[in-house]
PDB file of C-alpha atoms in Angstrom:
ATOM      1  CA  MET A   1     -13.210  16.496  25.697  1.00 57.00           C
ATOM      2  CA  PRO A   2     -16.335  15.683  23.964  1.00 72.00           C
ATOM      3  CA  ASP A   3     -17.026  12.016  23.403  1.00 87.00           C
ATOM      4  CA  THR A   4     -16.669  10.395  20.478  1.00 91.00           C
ATOM      5  CA  MET A   5     -20.253   9.868  19.353  1.00 92.00           C
ATOM      6  CA  GLU A   6     -20.605  13.705  20.021  1.00 95.00           C
ATOM      7  CA  LEU A   7     -17.736  14.500  17.596  1.00 96.00           C
ATOM      8  CA  LYS A   8     -19.262  12.098  14.875  1.00 95.00           C
ATOM      9  CA  LYS A   9     -22.899  14.241  15.162  1.00 96.00           C
ATOM     10  CA  LYS A  10     -20.501  17.127  15.186  1.00 97.00           C
ATOM     11  CA  ILE A  11     -18.892  16.317  11.994  1.00 98.00           C
ATOM     12  CA  ALA A  12     -21.928  15.014  10.131  1.00 97.00           C
ATOM     13  CA  LYS A  13     -23.224  18.194  11.069  1.00 98.00           C
ATOM     14  CA  LEU A  14     -20.506  20.264   9.601  1.00 98.00           C
ATOM     15  CA  LYS A  15     -20.276  17.936   6.400  1.00 98.00           C
ATOM     16  CA  LYS A  16     -23.787  19.078   5.569  1.00 97.00           C
ATOM     17  CA  GLU A  17     -23.243  23.152   6.682  1.00 98.00           C
ATOM     18  CA  ARG A  18     -20.092  22.940   4.464  1.00 98.00           C
ATOM     19  CA  ASN A  19     -21.159  20.623   1.695  1.00 98.00           C
ATOM     20  CA  ALA A  20     -18.193  18.559   2.560  1.00 98.00           C
ATOM     21  CA  VAL A  21     -16.450  15.152   1.971  1.00 97.00           C
ATOM     22  CA  ILE A  22     -14.292  13.013   3.880  1.00 98.00           C
ATOM     23  CA  LEU A  23     -12.042  11.035   1.850  1.00 97.00           C
ATOM     24  CA  ALA A  24      -9.723   8.631   3.925  1.00 97.00           C
ATOM     25  CA  HIS A  25      -6.632   6.752   2.712  1.00 97.00           C
ATOM     26  CA  ASN A  26      -6.126   2.725   3.399  1.00 97.00           C
ATOM     27  CA  TYR A  27      -3.886   3.512   5.921  1.00 98.00           C
ATOM     28  CA  GLU A  28      -5.732   5.506   8.217  1.00 98.00           C
ATOM     29  CA  ARG A  29      -6.688   4.823  11.461  1.00 97.00           C
ATOM     30  CA  GLY A  30      -9.695   2.461  11.767  1.00 97.00           C
ATOM     31  CA  ASP A  31     -12.178   5.140  13.233  1.00 97.00           C
ATOM     32  CA  ILE A  32     -11.029   7.576  10.746  1.00 98.00           C
ATOM     33  CA  GLN A  33     -11.861   5.005   7.747  1.00 98.00           C
ATOM     34  CA  ASP A  34     -15.452   4.037   9.300  1.00 97.00           C
ATOM     35  CA  ILE A  35     -16.257   8.155   9.236  1.00 98.00           C
ATOM     36  CA  ALA A  36     -15.268   8.139   5.933  1.00 97.00           C
ATOM     37  CA  ASP A  37     -17.326   8.566   2.731  1.00 97.00           C
ATOM     38  CA  PHE A  38     -14.608   6.972   0.420  1.00 96.00           C
ATOM     39  CA  LEU A  39     -11.842   4.727   1.500  1.00 96.00           C
ATOM     40  CA  GLY A  40      -8.784   4.127  -1.477  1.00 94.00           C
ATOM     41  CA  ASP A  41      -5.534   4.942  -2.244  1.00 91.00           C
ATOM     42  CA  SER A  42      -4.124   8.316  -2.939  1.00 85.00           C
ATOM     43  CA  LEU A  43      -4.901   8.903  -6.442  1.00 84.00           C
ATOM     44  CA  GLU A  44      -8.039   7.354  -6.855  1.00 89.00           C
ATOM     45  CA  LEU A  45      -9.415   9.445  -3.844  1.00 91.00           C
ATOM     46  CA  SER A  46      -8.026  12.714  -5.748  1.00 86.00           C
ATOM     47  CA  GLN A  47      -9.994  11.157  -8.637  1.00 89.00           C
ATOM     48  CA  LYS A  48     -12.996  10.667  -7.383  1.00 89.00           C
ATOM     49  CA  ALA A  49     -13.015  14.109  -5.454  1.00 88.00           C
ATOM     50  CA  VAL A  50     -12.856  15.537  -9.090  1.00 90.00           C
ATOM     51  CA  ASP A  51     -16.370  14.496  -9.922  1.00 90.00           C
ATOM     52  CA  LEU A  52     -17.927  14.743  -6.549  1.00 94.00           C
ATOM     53  CA  ASP A  53     -20.703  17.850  -6.428  1.00 95.00           C
ATOM     54  CA  VAL A  54     -18.618  19.344  -3.260  1.00 97.00           C
ATOM     55  CA  ASP A  55     -17.330  22.504  -1.956  1.00 98.00           C
ATOM     56  CA  VAL A  56     -14.711  21.179   0.417  1.00 98.00           C
ATOM     57  CA  ILE A  57     -12.500  18.196   0.428  1.00 97.00           C
ATOM     58  CA  VAL A  58     -11.444  16.723   3.733  1.00 98.00           C
ATOM     59  CA  PHE A  59      -8.391  14.541   2.925  1.00 97.00           C
ATOM     60  CA  CYS A  60      -7.286  11.887   5.695  1.00 98.00           C
ATOM     61  CA  GLY A  61      -4.183  11.406   4.658  1.00 97.00           C
ATOM     62  CA  VAL A  62      -0.570  12.886   4.522  1.00 97.00           C
ATOM     63  CA  HIS A  63      -0.055  16.276   3.081  1.00 97.00           C
ATOM     64  CA  PHE A  64       1.301  15.057  -0.604  1.00 96.00           C
ATOM     65  CA  MET A  65      -2.360  13.228  -1.255  1.00 96.00           C
ATOM     66  CA  ALA A  66      -3.727  16.926  -0.212  1.00 96.00           C
ATOM     67  CA  GLU A  67      -1.855  18.353  -2.811  1.00 96.00           C
ATOM     68  CA  SER A  68      -2.547  16.034  -5.233  1.00 94.00           C
ATOM     69  CA  ALA A  69      -6.538  16.479  -4.577  1.00 95.00           C
ATOM     70  CA  ALA A  70      -5.741  20.227  -4.909  1.00 96.00           C
ATOM     71  CA  VAL A  71      -3.767  19.679  -8.088  1.00 96.00           C
ATOM     72  CA  LEU A  72      -6.812  18.036  -9.677  1.00 95.00           C
ATOM     73  CA  SER A  73      -9.672  19.895  -7.886  1.00 95.00           C
ATOM     74  CA  PRO A  74      -8.680  23.727  -8.146  1.00 96.00           C
ATOM     75  CA  ASP A  75     -12.122  24.567  -7.495  1.00 96.00           C
ATOM     76  CA  LYS A  76     -12.592  23.014  -4.116  1.00 97.00           C
ATOM     77  CA  THR A  77     -11.447  23.908  -0.782  1.00 98.00           C
ATOM     78  CA  VAL A  78      -8.939  20.983   0.336  1.00 98.00           C
ATOM     79  CA  LEU A  79      -8.281  20.288   3.956  1.00 98.00           C
ATOM     80  CA  LEU A  80      -5.894  18.322   5.681  1.00 98.00           C
ATOM     81  CA  PRO A  81      -6.700  17.988   9.297  1.00 98.00           C
ATOM     82  CA  GLU A  82      -3.117  17.450  10.439  1.00 98.00           C
ATOM     83  CA  LEU A  83      -0.812  19.617   8.932  1.00 96.00           C
ATOM     84  CA  TYR A  84       2.104  17.814  10.249  1.00 96.00           C
ATOM     85  CA  ALA A  85       1.348  14.598   8.771  1.00 98.00           C
ATOM     86  CA  ARG A  86       3.758  14.082   5.752  1.00 97.00           C
ATOM     87  CA  CYS A  87       5.171  11.228   4.103  1.00 97.00           C
ATOM     88  CA  PRO A  88       8.920  10.722   4.780  1.00 97.00           C
ATOM     89  CA  MET A  89       9.402   9.354   1.448  1.00 98.00           C
ATOM     90  CA  ALA A  90       8.207  11.723  -0.512  1.00 97.00           C
ATOM     91  CA  ASP A  91      10.098  14.380   1.062  1.00 97.00           C
ATOM     92  CA  MET A  92      13.251  12.669   0.388  1.00 97.00           C
ATOM     93  CA  ALA A  93      13.095  13.851  -3.158  1.00 97.00           C
ATOM     94  CA  ARG A  94      13.818  17.663  -3.619  1.00 95.00           C
ATOM     95  CA  VAL A  95      13.554  19.740  -6.737  1.00 97.00           C
ATOM     96  CA  ASP A  96      16.752  21.234  -6.759  1.00 97.00           C
ATOM     97  CA  SER A  97      18.309  17.535  -7.000  1.00 97.00           C
ATOM     98  CA  LEU A  98      16.166  16.016  -9.306  1.00 98.00           C
ATOM     99  CA  ARG A  99      17.033  19.050 -11.751  1.00 97.00           C
ATOM    100  CA  SER A 100      20.825  18.344 -11.469  1.00 97.00           C
ATOM    101  CA  LEU A 101      19.905  14.752 -12.033  1.00 98.00           C
ATOM    102  CA  LYS A 102      17.896  15.694 -15.197  1.00 97.00           C
ATOM    103  CA  GLN A 103      20.985  17.445 -16.218  1.00 97.00           C
ATOM    104  CA  GLU A 104      23.319  14.671 -15.649  1.00 97.00           C
ATOM    105  CA  HIS A 105      20.972  13.058 -17.831  1.00 98.00           C
ATOM    106  CA  PRO A 106      19.305  14.532 -20.546  1.00 96.00           C
ATOM    107  CA  ASP A 107      18.169  12.045 -22.246  1.00 97.00           C
ATOM    108  CA  ALA A 108      16.461  10.497 -19.794  1.00 98.00           C
ATOM    109  CA  ALA A 109      12.317  10.425 -19.371  1.00 98.00           C
ATOM    110  CA  VAL A 110      11.343  11.406 -15.578  1.00 98.00           C
ATOM    111  CA  VAL A 111       8.852   9.122 -13.990  1.00 98.00           C
ATOM    112  CA  CYS A 112       7.834  10.158 -10.416  1.00 97.00           C
ATOM    113  CA  TYR A 113       5.698   7.914  -8.145  1.00 97.00           C
ATOM    114  CA  VAL A 114       2.539   9.862  -7.342  1.00 95.00           C
ATOM    115  CA  ASN A 115       4.068   9.734  -3.195  1.00 96.00           C
ATOM    116  CA  THR A 116       5.701  12.912  -4.357  1.00 97.00           C
ATOM    117  CA  THR A 117       5.413  16.535  -4.004  1.00 97.00           C
ATOM    118  CA  ALA A 118       3.479  18.820  -6.419  1.00 97.00           C
ATOM    119  CA  GLU A 119       6.877  20.539  -6.786  1.00 98.00           C
ATOM    120  CA  VAL A 120       8.410  17.390  -7.865  1.00 98.00           C
ATOM    121  CA  LYS A 121       5.253  16.460 -10.388  1.00 98.00           C
ATOM    122  CA  ALA A 122       5.971  19.400 -11.977  1.00 98.00           C
ATOM    123  CA  GLU A 123       9.573  18.465 -12.732  1.00 97.00           C
ATOM    124  CA  CYS A 124       8.157  14.852 -14.016  1.00 97.00           C
ATOM    125  CA  ASP A 125       7.418  13.803 -17.360  1.00 97.00           C
ATOM    126  CA  ILE A 126       5.009  11.247 -16.171  1.00 97.00           C
ATOM    127  CA  CYS A 127       3.478  10.113 -12.592  1.00 96.00           C
ATOM    128  CA  CYS A 128       2.793   6.523 -11.873  1.00 95.00           C
ATOM    129  CA  THR A 129       1.409   4.532  -9.156  1.00 94.00           C
ATOM    130  CA  SER A 130       2.413   1.150  -7.509  1.00 94.00           C
ATOM    131  CA  ALA A 131      -0.210  -0.763  -9.441  1.00 93.00           C
ATOM    132  CA  ASN A 132       0.824   0.834 -12.998  1.00 94.00           C
ATOM    133  CA  ALA A 133       4.472   1.742 -12.292  1.00 96.00           C
ATOM    134  CA  ILE A 134       5.725  -1.115 -14.992  1.00 96.00           C
ATOM    135  CA  GLU A 135       3.260  -0.338 -17.626  1.00 95.00           C
ATOM    136  CA  VAL A 136       3.817   3.612 -17.615  1.00 96.00           C
ATOM    137  CA  VAL A 137       7.507   2.778 -17.867  1.00 97.00           C
ATOM    138  CA  LYS A 138       6.946   0.296 -20.968  1.00 96.00           C
ATOM    139  CA  SER A 139       5.023   2.778 -22.487  1.00 95.00           C
ATOM    140  CA  LEU A 140       7.391   5.452 -22.619  1.00 97.00           C
ATOM    141  CA  GLU A 141      10.238   5.545 -25.656  1.00 96.00           C
ATOM    142  CA  GLN A 142      13.152   6.609 -23.840  1.00 97.00           C
ATOM    143  CA  THR A 143      15.258   3.434 -22.866  1.00 97.00           C
ATOM    144  CA  LYS A 144      16.560   5.265 -19.998  1.00 98.00           C
ATOM    145  CA  ILE A 145      14.333   6.343 -17.068  1.00 98.00           C
ATOM    146  CA  ILE A 146      14.633   8.738 -13.873  1.00 98.00           C
ATOM    147  CA  PHE A 147      12.603   7.171 -10.920  1.00 98.00           C
ATOM    148  CA  VAL A 148      11.615   9.318  -8.181  1.00 98.00           C
ATOM    149  CA  PRO A 149      11.934   8.624  -5.368  1.00 98.00           C
ATOM    150  CA  ASP A 150      11.426   5.070  -4.243  1.00 98.00           C
ATOM    151  CA  LYS A 151      14.326   2.954  -4.836  1.00 98.00           C
ATOM    152  CA  ASN A 152      12.566  -0.201  -3.925  1.00 98.00           C
ATOM    153  CA  LEU A 153       9.672   0.108  -6.427  1.00 98.00           C
ATOM    154  CA  ALA A 154      12.476   1.321  -9.080  1.00 98.00           C
ATOM    155  CA  ASP A 155      13.876  -2.090  -8.397  1.00 98.00           C
ATOM    156  CA  TYR A 156      10.728  -3.707  -9.084  1.00 98.00           C
ATOM    157  CA  VAL A 157      10.073  -1.966 -12.381  1.00 98.00           C
ATOM    158  CA  ALA A 158      13.786  -2.285 -13.536  1.00 98.00           C
ATOM    159  CA  ARG A 159      13.416  -6.490 -13.280  1.00 98.00           C
ATOM    160  CA  ASN A 160      10.057  -6.373 -14.937  1.00 98.00           C
ATOM    161  CA  THR A 161      10.887  -3.835 -17.887  1.00 98.00           C
ATOM    162  CA  ASP A 162      14.083  -4.000 -20.012  1.00 97.00           C
ATOM    163  CA  LYS A 163      14.766   0.071 -19.549  1.00 98.00           C
ATOM    164  CA  GLN A 164      17.344   1.386 -17.468  1.00 98.00           C
ATOM    165  CA  ILE A 165      16.188   2.808 -14.440  1.00 98.00           C
ATOM    166  CA  ILE A 166      18.035   5.444 -12.619  1.00 98.00           C
ATOM    167  CA  PRO A 167      16.733   5.393  -8.921  1.00 98.00           C
ATOM    168  CA  TRP A 168      16.346   7.595  -6.471  1.00 98.00           C
ATOM    169  CA  ALA A 169      17.970   6.523  -3.298  1.00 96.00           C
ATOM    170  CA  GLY A 170      14.476   7.359  -1.171  1.00 98.00           C
ATOM    171  CA  CYS A 171      12.307   4.806  -0.099  1.00 98.00           C
ATOM    172  CA  CYS A 172       9.353   4.439   2.280  1.00 98.00           C
ATOM    173  CA  PRO A 173      10.622   3.793   6.135  1.00 98.00           C
ATOM    174  CA  THR A 174       7.543   1.764   6.879  1.00 98.00           C
ATOM    175  CA  HIS A 175       7.871  -0.704   3.908  1.00 98.00           C
ATOM    176  CA  ASN A 176      12.065  -0.963   3.889  1.00 98.00           C
ATOM    177  CA  GLN A 177      11.903  -1.811   7.423  1.00 97.00           C
ATOM    178  CA  ILE A 178      10.034  -5.203   6.679  1.00 98.00           C
ATOM    179  CA  LEU A 179      12.990  -8.138   6.670  1.00 98.00           C
ATOM    180  CA  PRO A 180      12.781 -11.249   5.105  1.00 98.00           C
ATOM    181  CA  VAL A 181      12.672 -12.819   8.857  1.00 98.00           C
ATOM    182  CA  ASP A 182       9.723 -11.143   9.237  1.00 98.00           C
ATOM    183  CA  VAL A 183       7.866 -12.862   6.018  1.00 98.00           C
ATOM    184  CA  GLN A 184       9.839 -16.268   7.504  1.00 98.00           C
ATOM    185  CA  ARG A 185       8.387 -15.885  11.281  1.00 98.00           C
ATOM    186  CA  ALA A 186       4.660 -14.790   9.766  1.00 98.00           C
ATOM    187  CA  LYS A 187       4.603 -17.751   7.458  1.00 98.00           C
ATOM    188  CA  SER A 188       5.685 -20.353   9.977  1.00 98.00           C
ATOM    189  CA  LEU A 189       2.824 -18.988  12.385  1.00 98.00           C
ATOM    190  CA  HIS A 190       0.634 -19.087   9.202  1.00 98.00           C
ATOM    191  CA  PRO A 191       1.773 -21.727   6.543  1.00 97.00           C
ATOM    192  CA  MET A 192      -1.732 -21.734   5.143  1.00 97.00           C
ATOM    193  CA  ALA A 193      -2.017 -18.059   4.406  1.00 98.00           C
ATOM    194  CA  GLU A 194      -1.027 -16.215   1.046  1.00 98.00           C
ATOM    195  CA  VAL A 195       1.628 -13.559   1.164  1.00 98.00           C
ATOM    196  CA  LEU A 196       0.421 -10.562  -0.462  1.00 98.00           C
ATOM    197  CA  ALA A 197       3.172  -7.580  -0.191  1.00 98.00           C
ATOM    198  CA  HIS A 198       3.520  -4.169  -1.632  1.00 98.00           C
ATOM    199  CA  PRO A 199       5.949  -3.256  -3.897  1.00 98.00           C
ATOM    200  CA  GLU A 200       7.829  -0.443  -1.816  1.00 98.00           C
ATOM    201  CA  CYS A 201       9.106  -3.647   0.335  1.00 98.00           C
ATOM    202  CA  ARG A 202      12.391  -4.995  -0.513  1.00 98.00           C
ATOM    203  CA  ARG A 203      13.124  -7.181  -3.107  1.00 98.00           C
ATOM    204  CA  GLU A 204      13.846 -10.060  -1.024  1.00 98.00           C
ATOM    205  CA  VAL A 205      10.461  -9.566   0.695  1.00 98.00           C
ATOM    206  CA  LEU A 206       8.966  -9.312  -2.781  1.00 98.00           C
ATOM    207  CA  ASP A 207      10.767 -12.892  -3.624  1.00 98.00           C
ATOM    208  CA  MET A 208       9.065 -14.208  -0.627  1.00 98.00           C
ATOM    209  CA  SER A 209       5.498 -13.093  -1.606  1.00 98.00           C
ATOM    210  CA  ASP A 210       2.731 -14.963  -3.839  1.00 97.00           C
ATOM    211  CA  GLY A 211       1.621 -11.882  -4.769  1.00 97.00           C
ATOM    212  CA  ILE A 212       2.938  -8.158  -5.285  1.00 98.00           C
ATOM    213  CA  LEU A 213      -0.073  -5.904  -5.302  1.00 97.00           C
ATOM    214  CA  SER A 214      -0.937  -2.179  -4.287  1.00 96.00           C
ATOM    215  CA  THR A 215      -3.020  -1.554  -1.699  1.00 96.00           C
ATOM    216  CA  ASN A 216      -6.288  -1.430  -3.524  1.00 95.00           C
ATOM    217  CA  GLY A 217      -4.723  -4.443  -5.623  1.00 96.00           C
ATOM    218  CA  MET A 218      -4.662  -6.483  -2.192  1.00 97.00           C
ATOM    219  CA  VAL A 219      -8.530  -5.512  -1.560  1.00 97.00           C
ATOM    220  CA  ASN A 220      -9.666  -6.721  -5.005  1.00 96.00           C
ATOM    221  CA  TYR A 221      -7.663  -9.379  -4.732  1.00 98.00           C
ATOM    222  CA  VAL A 222      -8.512 -11.107  -1.443  1.00 98.00           C
ATOM    223  CA  SER A 223     -12.444 -10.450  -2.083  1.00 96.00           C
ATOM    224  CA  THR A 224     -12.450 -12.738  -4.744  1.00 95.00           C
ATOM    225  CA  SER A 225      -9.535 -15.038  -3.786  1.00 96.00           C
ATOM    226  CA  GLU A 226     -10.547 -18.572  -2.705  1.00 94.00           C
ATOM    227  CA  SER A 227      -7.891 -18.598   0.108  1.00 96.00           C
ATOM    228  CA  ASP A 228      -8.995 -17.871   3.366  1.00 97.00           C
ATOM    229  CA  GLU A 229      -5.645 -16.378   4.804  1.00 98.00           C
ATOM    230  CA  PHE A 230      -3.497 -13.805   4.288  1.00 98.00           C
ATOM    231  CA  ILE A 231      -0.340 -12.498   5.304  1.00 98.00           C
ATOM    232  CA  ILE A 232      -0.303  -8.697   4.795  1.00 98.00           C
ATOM    233  CA  VAL A 233       3.234  -7.069   3.904  1.00 98.00           C
ATOM    234  CA  THR A 234       2.150  -3.671   3.916  1.00 98.00           C
ATOM    235  CA  GLU A 235       1.389  -0.915   6.450  1.00 98.00           C
ATOM    236  CA  SER A 236      -1.214  -1.889   9.268  1.00 97.00           C
ATOM    237  CA  GLY A 237      -3.941   0.437   8.601  1.00 98.00           C
ATOM    238  CA  LEU A 238      -5.175  -1.631   5.570  1.00 98.00           C
ATOM    239  CA  LEU A 239      -6.172  -4.443   7.621  1.00 98.00           C
ATOM    240  CA  HIS A 240      -9.059  -2.836   9.075  1.00 98.00           C
ATOM    241  CA  ARG A 241     -10.836  -2.192   5.600  1.00 98.00           C
ATOM    242  CA  LEU A 242      -9.726  -6.097   4.596  1.00 98.00           C
ATOM    243  CA  ASN A 243     -11.308  -7.344   8.133  1.00 98.00           C
ATOM    244  CA  LYS A 244     -14.083  -5.381   7.312  1.00 97.00           C
ATOM    245  CA  GLU A 245     -15.254  -6.177   3.986  1.00 98.00           C
ATOM    246  CA  ASN A 246     -14.180  -9.814   4.419  1.00 98.00           C
ATOM    247  CA  PRO A 247     -15.579 -10.854   7.841  1.00 97.00           C
ATOM    248  CA  TYR A 248     -14.938 -14.535   7.213  1.00 97.00           C
ATOM    249  CA  LYS A 249     -11.217 -14.308   6.397  1.00 98.00           C
ATOM    250  CA  LYS A 250      -8.213 -14.092   8.254  1.00 98.00           C
ATOM    251  CA  PHE A 251      -5.750 -11.308   7.950  1.00 98.00           C
ATOM    252  CA  TYR A 252      -2.519 -11.108   9.558  1.00 98.00           C
ATOM    253  CA  GLU A 253       0.015  -8.416  10.108  1.00 98.00           C
ATOM    254  CA  VAL A 254       3.514  -9.816   9.104  1.00 98.00           C
ATOM    255  CA  SER A 255       5.102  -7.704  12.071  1.00 96.00           C
ATOM    256  CA  THR A 256       4.241  -5.199  14.469  1.00 94.00           C
ATOM    257  CA  TYR A 257       6.269  -2.551  13.185  1.00 94.00           C
ATOM    258  CA  THR A 258       4.158  -1.960  10.195  1.00 97.00           C
ATOM    259  CA  VAL A 259       3.023   1.584  11.552  1.00 97.00           C
ATOM    260  CA  CYS A 260       3.278   4.561   9.525  1.00 98.00           C
ATOM    261  CA  PRO A 261       3.137   7.542  12.400  1.00 97.00           C
ATOM    262  CA  ASP A 262       2.456  10.074   9.968  1.00 98.00           C
ATOM    263  CA  MET A 263      -0.403   8.055   8.727  1.00 97.00           C
ATOM    264  CA  LYS A 264      -1.702   7.868  12.181  1.00 98.00           C
ATOM    265  CA  MET A 265      -1.557  11.397  13.246  1.00 98.00           C
ATOM    266  CA  ILE A 266      -5.393  12.345  12.588  1.00 98.00           C
ATOM    267  CA  ASP A 267      -8.110  11.266  15.128  1.00 97.00           C
ATOM    268  CA  ILE A 268     -11.797  12.219  15.007  1.00 97.00           C
ATOM    269  CA  LYS A 269     -11.139  15.281  16.976  1.00 97.00           C
ATOM    270  CA  ALA A 270      -8.765  16.577  14.163  1.00 98.00           C
ATOM    271  CA  VAL A 271     -11.198  15.724  11.936  1.00 98.00           C
ATOM    272  CA  ALA A 272     -13.979  17.916  13.432  1.00 98.00           C
ATOM    273  CA  ASP A 273     -11.958  20.881  14.275  1.00 98.00           C
ATOM    274  CA  SER A 274     -10.695  20.953  10.443  1.00 98.00           C
ATOM    275  CA  LEU A 275     -14.262  21.083   9.164  1.00 98.00           C
ATOM    276  CA  GLU A 276     -15.365  23.894  11.953  1.00 98.00           C
ATOM    277  CA  ASN A 277     -12.238  26.128  11.564  1.00 98.00           C
ATOM    278  CA  MET A 278     -11.581  25.180   7.771  1.00 98.00           C
ATOM    279  CA  LYS A 279      -8.344  23.738   8.656  1.00 97.00           C
ATOM    280  CA  TYR A 280      -5.661  23.109   7.119  1.00 98.00           C
ATOM    281  CA  VAL A 281      -6.348  24.595   3.702  1.00 98.00           C
ATOM    282  CA  ILE A 282      -3.637  23.380   1.159  1.00 98.00           C
ATOM    283  CA  THR A 283      -3.147  25.051  -2.077  1.00 97.00           C
ATOM    284  CA  VAL A 284      -0.711  24.752  -4.822  1.00 98.00           C
ATOM    285  CA  PRO A 285       0.569  27.616  -6.587  1.00 98.00           C
ATOM    286  CA  GLU A 286      -1.277  27.562 -10.181  1.00 98.00           C
ATOM    287  CA  ASP A 287       1.900  27.387 -12.311  1.00 98.00           C
ATOM    288  CA  ILE A 288       3.210  24.245 -10.466  1.00 98.00           C
ATOM    289  CA  ARG A 289      -0.309  22.746 -10.402  1.00 98.00           C
ATOM    290  CA  ILE A 290      -0.686  23.199 -14.375  1.00 98.00           C
ATOM    291  CA  LYS A 291       2.578  21.477 -14.743  1.00 98.00           C
ATOM    292  CA  ALA A 292       2.250  18.773 -12.007  1.00 97.00           C
ATOM    293  CA  LYS A 293      -1.593  17.886 -13.217  1.00 96.00           C
ATOM    294  CA  ARG A 294       0.155  17.398 -16.908  1.00 96.00           C
ATOM    295  CA  SER A 295       2.257  14.770 -15.284  1.00 95.00           C
ATOM    296  CA  LEU A 296      -0.674  13.043 -13.726  1.00 94.00           C
ATOM    297  CA  ASP A 297      -3.094  13.845 -17.016  1.00 93.00           C
ATOM    298  CA  ARG A 298       0.127  11.852 -18.990  1.00 93.00           C
ATOM    299  CA  MET A 299      -0.306   8.923 -16.880  1.00 91.00           C
ATOM    300  CA  LEU A 300      -4.165   8.932 -16.770  1.00 86.00           C
ATOM    301  CA  ALA A 301      -4.087   8.554 -20.602  1.00 86.00           C
ATOM    302  CA  ILE A 302      -2.296   5.321 -20.349  1.00 76.00           C
ATOM    303  CA  LYS A 303      -4.041   3.863 -18.200  1.00 54.00           C
ATOM    304  CA  ARG A 304      -7.143   4.516 -20.470  1.00 50.00           C
ATOM    305  CA  LYS A 305      -5.445   2.773 -23.021  1.00 46.00           C
ATOM    306  CA  ILE A 306      -3.778  -0.482 -21.049  1.00 40.00           C
TER     307      ILE A 306
END
């Protein structure tokens, strides 16, 4: 097997030959983040790719993220280096079940978190991110909202709006397994640290936090905060970026279990193989792509107003 340096050289060469860009989510392995051209959350990366003068997008993340890139950049080839890197939460929302729920509540607007498949996005009125979910829901005329697929984010939105939220019974297993005892233990070990939690966490965990932020929200917050220590209550991959961009500050995992196996599937060899063999190409049927893009565009239109 080639060593890491050889693989990095191979990737650099193939990137030029393919006119490719490597996008990596904040939860990816540290060495994958280090070879990426851009880091960020899934939607930010997909939006960035739209304006890049490239032919190939190598998306180091999970399946729904590559789908979103394909939805927004149909003229580019989108590659996912590991086909079985999926999001358990996204896969908890099924189109047939959502259609049934919509029939039960015909007067409800349907809001889907970006952590959903393109098929589910196509069934929704509007998308949201963890950063703008509250604003998106508040902007809607309807008082009743079906919120897919994260019950914890739905609860967070319900507590911060006057809407009637009908939550889907899904969750991120990595965030949902974080318990108050984990936060309490981390605080006892690092009493001077601020606690920053992702809104995919349980209500009891959010209530113990000093700030509730998306991954990019955390990146931006710690860079300007006067605090020097932070307990990061989200998937552990984010700590690599936080430490790299803030070398004089300290970041602590809330527990040793905050690892998403799917987010760690892609390694450097997989990226090299993906570029060399143009695998795995992620496509979205045009009828679904158009509908899914509409729900994303509606969210982005609101984002420009707030």
